[in-house]
XYZ file of C-alpha atoms in Angstrom:
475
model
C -0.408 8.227 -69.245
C -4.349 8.920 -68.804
C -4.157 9.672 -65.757
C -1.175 12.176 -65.941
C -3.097 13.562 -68.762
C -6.551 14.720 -66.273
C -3.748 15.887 -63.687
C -2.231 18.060 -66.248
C -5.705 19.329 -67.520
C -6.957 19.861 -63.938
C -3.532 21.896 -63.581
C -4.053 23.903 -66.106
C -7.873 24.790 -65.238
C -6.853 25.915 -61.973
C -4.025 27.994 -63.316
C -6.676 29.940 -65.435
C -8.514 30.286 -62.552
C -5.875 31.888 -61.021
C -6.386 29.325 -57.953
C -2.910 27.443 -58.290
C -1.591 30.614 -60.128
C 1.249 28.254 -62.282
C 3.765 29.447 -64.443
C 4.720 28.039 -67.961
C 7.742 27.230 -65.998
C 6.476 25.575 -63.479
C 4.532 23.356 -65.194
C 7.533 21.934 -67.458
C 8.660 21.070 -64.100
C 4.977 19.422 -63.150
C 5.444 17.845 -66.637
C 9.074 16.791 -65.465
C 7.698 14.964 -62.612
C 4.707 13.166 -64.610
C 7.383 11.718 -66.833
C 9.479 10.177 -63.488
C 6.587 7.752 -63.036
C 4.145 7.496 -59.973
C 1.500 9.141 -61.978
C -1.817 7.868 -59.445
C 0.786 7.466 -56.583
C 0.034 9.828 -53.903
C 3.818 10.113 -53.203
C 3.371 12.433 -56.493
C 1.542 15.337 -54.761
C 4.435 15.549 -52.663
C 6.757 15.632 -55.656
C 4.784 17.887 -57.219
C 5.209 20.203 -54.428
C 8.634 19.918 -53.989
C 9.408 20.486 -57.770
C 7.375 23.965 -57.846
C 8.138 25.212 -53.873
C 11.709 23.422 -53.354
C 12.795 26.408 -50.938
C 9.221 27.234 -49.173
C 8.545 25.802 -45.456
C 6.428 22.272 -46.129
C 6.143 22.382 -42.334
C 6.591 23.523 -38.946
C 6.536 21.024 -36.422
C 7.772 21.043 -32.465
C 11.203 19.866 -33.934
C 11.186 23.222 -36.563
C 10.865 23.872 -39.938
C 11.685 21.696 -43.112
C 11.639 23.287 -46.580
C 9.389 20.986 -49.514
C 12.822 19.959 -51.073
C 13.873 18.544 -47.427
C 10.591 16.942 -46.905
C 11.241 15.277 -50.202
C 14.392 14.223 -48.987
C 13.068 12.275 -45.999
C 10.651 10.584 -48.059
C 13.370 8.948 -50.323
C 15.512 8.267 -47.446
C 12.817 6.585 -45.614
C 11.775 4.441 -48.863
C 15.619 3.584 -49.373
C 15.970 2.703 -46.256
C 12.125 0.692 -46.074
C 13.811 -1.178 -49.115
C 17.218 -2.307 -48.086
C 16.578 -3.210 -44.620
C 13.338 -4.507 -44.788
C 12.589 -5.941 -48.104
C 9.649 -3.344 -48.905
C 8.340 -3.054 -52.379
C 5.303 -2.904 -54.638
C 2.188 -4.125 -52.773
C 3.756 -4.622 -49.287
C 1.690 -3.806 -46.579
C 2.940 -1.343 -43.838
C 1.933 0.504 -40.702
C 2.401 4.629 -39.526
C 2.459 5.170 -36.374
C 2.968 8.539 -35.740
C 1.731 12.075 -34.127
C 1.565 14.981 -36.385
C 4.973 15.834 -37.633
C 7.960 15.285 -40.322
C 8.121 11.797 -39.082
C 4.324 11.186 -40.516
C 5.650 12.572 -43.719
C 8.365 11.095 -44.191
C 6.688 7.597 -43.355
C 3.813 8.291 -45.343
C 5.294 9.216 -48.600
C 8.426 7.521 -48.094
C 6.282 4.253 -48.121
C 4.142 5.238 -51.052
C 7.472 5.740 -53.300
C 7.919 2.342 -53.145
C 4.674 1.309 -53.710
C 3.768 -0.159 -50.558
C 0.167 0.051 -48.692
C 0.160 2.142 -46.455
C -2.719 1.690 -42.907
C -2.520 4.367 -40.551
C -2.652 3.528 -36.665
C -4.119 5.738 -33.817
C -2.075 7.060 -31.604
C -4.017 6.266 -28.653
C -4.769 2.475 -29.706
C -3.690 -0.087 -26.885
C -1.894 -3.166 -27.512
C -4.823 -5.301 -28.227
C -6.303 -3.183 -31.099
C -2.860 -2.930 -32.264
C -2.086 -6.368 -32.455
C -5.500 -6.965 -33.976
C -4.990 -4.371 -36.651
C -1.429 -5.508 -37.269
C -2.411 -8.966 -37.903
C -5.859 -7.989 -39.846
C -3.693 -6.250 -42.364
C -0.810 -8.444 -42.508
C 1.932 -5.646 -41.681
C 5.435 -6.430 -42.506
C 7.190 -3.274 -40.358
C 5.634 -0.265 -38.726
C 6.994 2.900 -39.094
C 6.724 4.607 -35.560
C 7.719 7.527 -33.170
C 10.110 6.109 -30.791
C 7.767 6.622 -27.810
C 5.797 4.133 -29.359
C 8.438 1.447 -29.525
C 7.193 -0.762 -26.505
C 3.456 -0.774 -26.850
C 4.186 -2.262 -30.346
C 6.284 -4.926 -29.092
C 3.676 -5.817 -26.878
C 1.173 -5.482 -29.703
C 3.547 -7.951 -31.804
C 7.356 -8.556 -30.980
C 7.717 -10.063 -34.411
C 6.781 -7.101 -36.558
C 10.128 -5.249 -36.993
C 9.835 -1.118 -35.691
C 11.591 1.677 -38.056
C 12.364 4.673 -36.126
C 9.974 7.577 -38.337
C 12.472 10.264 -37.109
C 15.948 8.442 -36.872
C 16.081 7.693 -40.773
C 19.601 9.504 -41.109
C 21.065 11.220 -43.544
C 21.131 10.312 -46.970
C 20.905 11.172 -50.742
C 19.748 8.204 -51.960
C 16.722 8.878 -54.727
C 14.362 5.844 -54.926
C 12.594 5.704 -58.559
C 9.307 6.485 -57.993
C 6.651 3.489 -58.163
C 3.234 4.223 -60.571
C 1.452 1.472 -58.281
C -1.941 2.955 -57.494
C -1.143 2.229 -53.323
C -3.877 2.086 -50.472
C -3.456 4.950 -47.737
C -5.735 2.638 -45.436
C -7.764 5.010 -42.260
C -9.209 3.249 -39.652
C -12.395 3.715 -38.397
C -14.555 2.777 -35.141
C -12.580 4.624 -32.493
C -10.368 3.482 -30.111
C -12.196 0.429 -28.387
C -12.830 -3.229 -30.050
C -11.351 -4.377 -33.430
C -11.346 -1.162 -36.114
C -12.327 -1.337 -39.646
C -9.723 -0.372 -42.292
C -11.197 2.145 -45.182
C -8.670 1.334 -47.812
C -8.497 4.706 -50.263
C -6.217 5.373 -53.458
C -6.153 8.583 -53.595
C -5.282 10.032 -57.344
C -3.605 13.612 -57.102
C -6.090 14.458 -59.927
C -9.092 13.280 -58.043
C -7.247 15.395 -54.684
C -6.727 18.325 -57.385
C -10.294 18.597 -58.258
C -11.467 18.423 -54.611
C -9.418 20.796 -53.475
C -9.596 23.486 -56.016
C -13.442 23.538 -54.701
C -12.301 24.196 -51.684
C -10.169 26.520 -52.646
C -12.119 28.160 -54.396
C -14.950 28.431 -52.221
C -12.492 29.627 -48.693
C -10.511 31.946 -51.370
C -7.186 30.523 -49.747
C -4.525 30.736 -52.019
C -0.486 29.320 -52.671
C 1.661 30.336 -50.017
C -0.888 29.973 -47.617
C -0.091 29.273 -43.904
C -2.486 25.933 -42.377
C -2.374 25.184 -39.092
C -3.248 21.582 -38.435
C -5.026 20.221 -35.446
C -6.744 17.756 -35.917
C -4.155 14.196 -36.217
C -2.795 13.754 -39.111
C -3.630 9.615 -39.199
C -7.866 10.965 -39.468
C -9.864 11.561 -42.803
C -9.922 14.949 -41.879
C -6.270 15.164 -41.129
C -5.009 13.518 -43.951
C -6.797 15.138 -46.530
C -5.544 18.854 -44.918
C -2.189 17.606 -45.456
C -3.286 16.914 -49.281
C -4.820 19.882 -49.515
C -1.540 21.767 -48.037
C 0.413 20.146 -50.772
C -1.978 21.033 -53.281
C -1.656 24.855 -52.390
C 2.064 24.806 -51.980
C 1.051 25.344 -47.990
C 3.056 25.606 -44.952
C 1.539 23.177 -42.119
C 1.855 24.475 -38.815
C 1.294 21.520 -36.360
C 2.076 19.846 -32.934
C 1.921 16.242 -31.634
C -0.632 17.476 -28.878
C -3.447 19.201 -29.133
C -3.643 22.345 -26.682
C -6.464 24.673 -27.248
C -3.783 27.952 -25.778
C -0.533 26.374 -27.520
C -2.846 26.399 -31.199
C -3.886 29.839 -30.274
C -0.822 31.272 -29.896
C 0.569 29.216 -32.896
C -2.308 30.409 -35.402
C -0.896 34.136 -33.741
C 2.853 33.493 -33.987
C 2.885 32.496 -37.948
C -0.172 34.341 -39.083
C -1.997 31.986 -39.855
C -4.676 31.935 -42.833
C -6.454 28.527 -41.628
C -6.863 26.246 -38.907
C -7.615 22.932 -39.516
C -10.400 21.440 -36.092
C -12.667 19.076 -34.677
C -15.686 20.807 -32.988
C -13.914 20.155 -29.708
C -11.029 21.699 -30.366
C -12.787 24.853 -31.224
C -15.013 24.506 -28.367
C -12.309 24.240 -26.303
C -10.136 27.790 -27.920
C -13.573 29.750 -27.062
C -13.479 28.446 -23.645
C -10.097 30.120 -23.365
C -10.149 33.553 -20.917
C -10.109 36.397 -22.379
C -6.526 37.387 -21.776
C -5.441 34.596 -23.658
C -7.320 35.492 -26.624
C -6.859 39.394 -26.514
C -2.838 38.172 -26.787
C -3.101 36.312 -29.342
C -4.581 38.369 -31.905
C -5.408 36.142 -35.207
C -6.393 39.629 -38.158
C -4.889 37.044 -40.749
C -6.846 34.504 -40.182
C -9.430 34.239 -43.090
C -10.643 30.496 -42.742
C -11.773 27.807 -39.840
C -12.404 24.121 -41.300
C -14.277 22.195 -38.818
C -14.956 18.727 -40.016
C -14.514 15.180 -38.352
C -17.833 15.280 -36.184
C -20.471 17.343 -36.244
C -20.813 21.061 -35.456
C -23.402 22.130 -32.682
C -25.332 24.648 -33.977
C -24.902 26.672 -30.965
C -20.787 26.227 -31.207
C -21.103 27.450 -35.014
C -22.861 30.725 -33.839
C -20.513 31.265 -31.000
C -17.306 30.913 -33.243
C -19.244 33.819 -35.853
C -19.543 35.796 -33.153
C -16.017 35.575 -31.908
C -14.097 35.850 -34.978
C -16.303 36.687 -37.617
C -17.388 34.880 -41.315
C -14.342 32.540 -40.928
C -16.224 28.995 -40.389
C -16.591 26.168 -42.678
C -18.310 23.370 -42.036
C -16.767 20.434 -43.794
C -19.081 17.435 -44.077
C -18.183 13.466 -45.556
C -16.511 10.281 -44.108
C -13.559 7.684 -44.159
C -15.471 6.012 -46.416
C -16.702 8.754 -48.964
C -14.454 11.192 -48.644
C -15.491 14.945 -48.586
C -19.045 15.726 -49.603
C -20.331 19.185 -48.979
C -19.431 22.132 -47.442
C -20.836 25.388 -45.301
C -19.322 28.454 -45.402
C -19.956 31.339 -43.456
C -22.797 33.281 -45.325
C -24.573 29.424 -45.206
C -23.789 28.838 -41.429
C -25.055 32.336 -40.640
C -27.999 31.607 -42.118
C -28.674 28.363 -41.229
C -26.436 27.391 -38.345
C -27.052 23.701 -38.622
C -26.379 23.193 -42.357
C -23.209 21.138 -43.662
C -23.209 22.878 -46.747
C -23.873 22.185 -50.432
C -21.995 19.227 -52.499
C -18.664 19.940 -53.668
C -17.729 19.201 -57.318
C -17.200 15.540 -57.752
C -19.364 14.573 -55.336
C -23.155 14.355 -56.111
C -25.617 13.874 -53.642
C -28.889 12.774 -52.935
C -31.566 11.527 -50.369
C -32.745 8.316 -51.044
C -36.106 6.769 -49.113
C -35.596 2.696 -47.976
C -36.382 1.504 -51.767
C -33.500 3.802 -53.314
C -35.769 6.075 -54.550
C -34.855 10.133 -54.321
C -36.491 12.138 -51.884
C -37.581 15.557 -52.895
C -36.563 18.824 -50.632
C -36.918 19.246 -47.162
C -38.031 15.551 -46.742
C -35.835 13.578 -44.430
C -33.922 10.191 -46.036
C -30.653 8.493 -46.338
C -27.584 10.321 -47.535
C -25.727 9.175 -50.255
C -22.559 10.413 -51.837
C -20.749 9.547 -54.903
C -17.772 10.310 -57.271
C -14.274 8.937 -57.258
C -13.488 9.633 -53.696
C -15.785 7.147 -52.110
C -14.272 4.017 -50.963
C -14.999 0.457 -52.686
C -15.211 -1.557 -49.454
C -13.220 -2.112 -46.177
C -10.314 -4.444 -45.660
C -12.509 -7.352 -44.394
C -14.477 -6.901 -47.544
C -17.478 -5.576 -45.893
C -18.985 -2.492 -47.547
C -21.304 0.481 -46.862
C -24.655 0.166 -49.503
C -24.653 1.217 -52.904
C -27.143 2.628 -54.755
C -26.863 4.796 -58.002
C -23.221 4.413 -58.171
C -23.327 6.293 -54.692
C -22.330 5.311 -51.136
C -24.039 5.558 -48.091
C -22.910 7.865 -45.599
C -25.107 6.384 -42.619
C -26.136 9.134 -41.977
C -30.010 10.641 -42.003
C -30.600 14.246 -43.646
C -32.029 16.133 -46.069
C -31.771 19.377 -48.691
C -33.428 22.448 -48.799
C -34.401 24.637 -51.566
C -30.713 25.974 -51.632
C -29.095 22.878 -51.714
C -27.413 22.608 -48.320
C -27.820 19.358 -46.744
C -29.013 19.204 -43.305
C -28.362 16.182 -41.362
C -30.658 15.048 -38.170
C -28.817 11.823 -37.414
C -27.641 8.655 -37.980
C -29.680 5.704 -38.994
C -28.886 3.726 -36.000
C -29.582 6.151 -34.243
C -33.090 6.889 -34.826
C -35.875 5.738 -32.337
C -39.590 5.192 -32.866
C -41.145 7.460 -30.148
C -44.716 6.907 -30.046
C -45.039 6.669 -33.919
C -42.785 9.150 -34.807
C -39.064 8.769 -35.697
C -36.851 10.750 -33.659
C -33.262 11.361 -33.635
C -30.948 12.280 -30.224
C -28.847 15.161 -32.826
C -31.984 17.135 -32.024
C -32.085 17.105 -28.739
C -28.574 17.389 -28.205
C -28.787 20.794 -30.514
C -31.337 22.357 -28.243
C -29.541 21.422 -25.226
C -26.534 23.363 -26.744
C -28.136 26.292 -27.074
C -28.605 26.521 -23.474
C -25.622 28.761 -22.121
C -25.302 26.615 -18.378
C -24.739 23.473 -20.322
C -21.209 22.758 -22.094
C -21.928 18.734 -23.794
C -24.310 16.640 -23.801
C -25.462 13.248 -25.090
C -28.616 11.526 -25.592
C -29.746 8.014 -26.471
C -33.060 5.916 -26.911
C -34.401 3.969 -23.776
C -37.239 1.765 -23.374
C -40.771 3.325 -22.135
C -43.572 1.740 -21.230
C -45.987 4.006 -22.718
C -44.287 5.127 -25.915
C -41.893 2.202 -27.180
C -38.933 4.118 -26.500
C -38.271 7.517 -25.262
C -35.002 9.893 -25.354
C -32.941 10.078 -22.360
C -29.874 12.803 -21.888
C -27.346 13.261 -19.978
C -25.300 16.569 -19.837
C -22.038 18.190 -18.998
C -22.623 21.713 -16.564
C -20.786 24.552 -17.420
C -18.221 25.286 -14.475
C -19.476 28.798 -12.743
């Protein structure tokens, strides 16, 4: 019972703190759960949820609104339903594949009350990464929206396909499994052969996280989270942790639409939105009309994580909306590891914050040694969030318990971490390293020009030399 033992403790701290704000009550119902089993099963921050917020909206998705309790529900349906029909239990590996939705939840959670490993496919995979990925992994039966029925029989017509959304009705109540399961995220995109970051995450390593983040965006239970970014990402999966951490309702849609999640953080006054730089890029390029209709006076807090914020994009957003940005900085592979807010990003517009609580930090030179401030190095994050390898058993380097992000940065006298690039990335110009995140910074800040992208090149004179290439603004 260790580990239900930190969970409690970490519940209690945050109910001092008036974070969490939880009720003698409530926790003999927390307590309740513990005692069911599944105490390092992710499954339990769902239960968890559902035991303290039974009649509050968990979600509302382009099908409508399910309460926590009916959420719940779905999950044990789905795992009764993963077990009878399919044979899934304790360490059996299975695939999501699913846009943003009840059907993600269900599958998710449903899975992880039995036990099973979980790996989470893109959406916009074709039928050669999926096949690789199924057979990498060794999936048993895919969990899947139905339009993705065919492309996975193409992928594999011997993997069995479970309808995410067609479970039925039922009350059956699976017994929760204690198995610590993988939530596997894939990594390298959409093209070649993708690398599975296995991750276990422990509600009370989640808890501790999030009441950082919490307590640093002042968000509180009850809050409303719109969710853009896919669910299947880092970054989308650990909003939807962090929703059921706060008690949250998750506003969401299968498909991005910069408009549709406008009027969405309008409609249900909002207190967060959940984006990838693009996605906010893409609600500023919005007319005016459109925004001046959808007023947003509730909104107190913008996450953008996932890839990293243009200076000039983080300035705009201020401007438009006032101190609501956050930049959220980490990785598949280390989880979250700092974070801006607005007071840091109006000062410094290019900063990813300061460490959160869990995760130390440093900048390390090529011999593992730490770097002092302001001088660039390698970025390396630790505490219980980073991974321990991927599924091929490759891994990221280690050093002083910490992982490497791959990315190049370093910290100022404040302790906000600055990064410049990533270590493949860096050319040798003449002498002198350089780094295309730069470049592509400056060319941001130039109002005619909306992206950009630069990489090294071979020069005659220098060794290599930066070339860009940019996106015009249309007049």
């Amino acid at each position: 019972m260790g580990d239900e033992k930190v969970l409690t403790t970490a519940l209690a701290a945050a109910a001092s703190s008036r974070v969490l704000r939880i009720t003698p009550t409530q926790m003999y119902r927390i307590a309740r759960e513990l005692s069911a089993g599944g105490g390092t099963n992710p499954a339990l921050l769902l239960r968890l949820a559902a035991a303290r917020w039974p009649d509050r909206a968990a979600i509302i998705d382009d099908a409508g609104t399910l309460t926590y309790r009916q959420v719940l529900a779905a999950a044990h349906a789905t795992a009764d339903h993963l077990h009878r029909r399919y044979g899934v239990t304790e360490g059996v590996p299975v695939a999501v594949m699913c846009r943003n939705g009840r059907g993600f939840l269900g599958a998710v959670f449903g899975a992880a009350l039995l036990g099973a490993d979980v790996v989470l496919l893109n959406t916009d995979f074709r039928s050669g990464t999926l096949a690789a990925t199924l057979a990498a992994h060794r999936i048993t039966v895919v969990l899947a929206d139905d339009e993705f029925g065919d492309i996975l029989a193409d992928a594999n017509p011997t993997i069995p396909v479970m309808s995410a959304t067609r479970v039925g009705d039922s009350d059956a109540v699976v017994r929760p499994s204690s198995r610590e399961v993988s939530l596997v995220i894939l990594t390298s995109g959409t093209t070649g052969t993708p690398k599975g970051v296995p991750r276990q995450p422990d509600p009370s390593q989640v808890l501790g996280v999030a009441t950082t983040i919490l307590w640093r965006t002042k968000l509180r239970t009850g809050a409303r989270v719109a969710i853009a970014v896919p669910f299947f990402h880092a970054f989308g999966l650990g909003s939807v942790f962090l929703s059921l951490t706060l008690g949250a309702t998750m506003i969401t849609r299968q498909r991005f639409d910069a408009e549709t999640t406008l009027a969405l953080v309008s409609l249900h006054h909002a207190h967060a939105l959940m984006a990838v730089p693009i996605m906010l890029a893409r609600i500023l390029e919005l007319p005016d009309q459109v925004r001046d209709r959808n007023p947003v006076p509730d909104l107190g807090v913008v996450m953008s994580g996932g890839a990293p914020l243009d200076p000039a994009l983080a300035t705009r957003l201020l401007d438009a909306y006032g101190p609501v940005l956050f930049n959220g900085y980490g990785s598949s592979e280390v989880g979250i590891g700092a974070v801006a807010t607005p007071a840091d990003l109006t000062r410094a517009p290019n900063t990813v914050g300061r460490p959160v609580a869990g995760s130390p930090m440093r900048i390390l030179d090529q011999h593992d040694e730490v770097l002092p401030a302001h001088v660039t190095g390698r970025v390396f994050v630790g505490g219980k969030l980073a991974f321990e390898g991927y599924s091929s058993g490759d891994t990221k380097p280690v050093a002083h318990g910490m992982t490497s992000t791959g990315d190049m940065g370093y910290i100022d006298d404040n302790g906000c971490l600055y990064i410049v690039g990533r270590e493949d990335d860096m050319i040798v110009s003449g002498g002198e390293n350089v780094y295309p995140q730069a470049v592509e910074n400056a060319l941001g800040e130039h109002p005619a020009i909306l992206d950009s992208a630069a990489l090294g090149v071979v020069d005659d004179e220098y060794g290599q030399r930066l070339a860009a290439f940019v996106v015009i603004r249309p007049l």
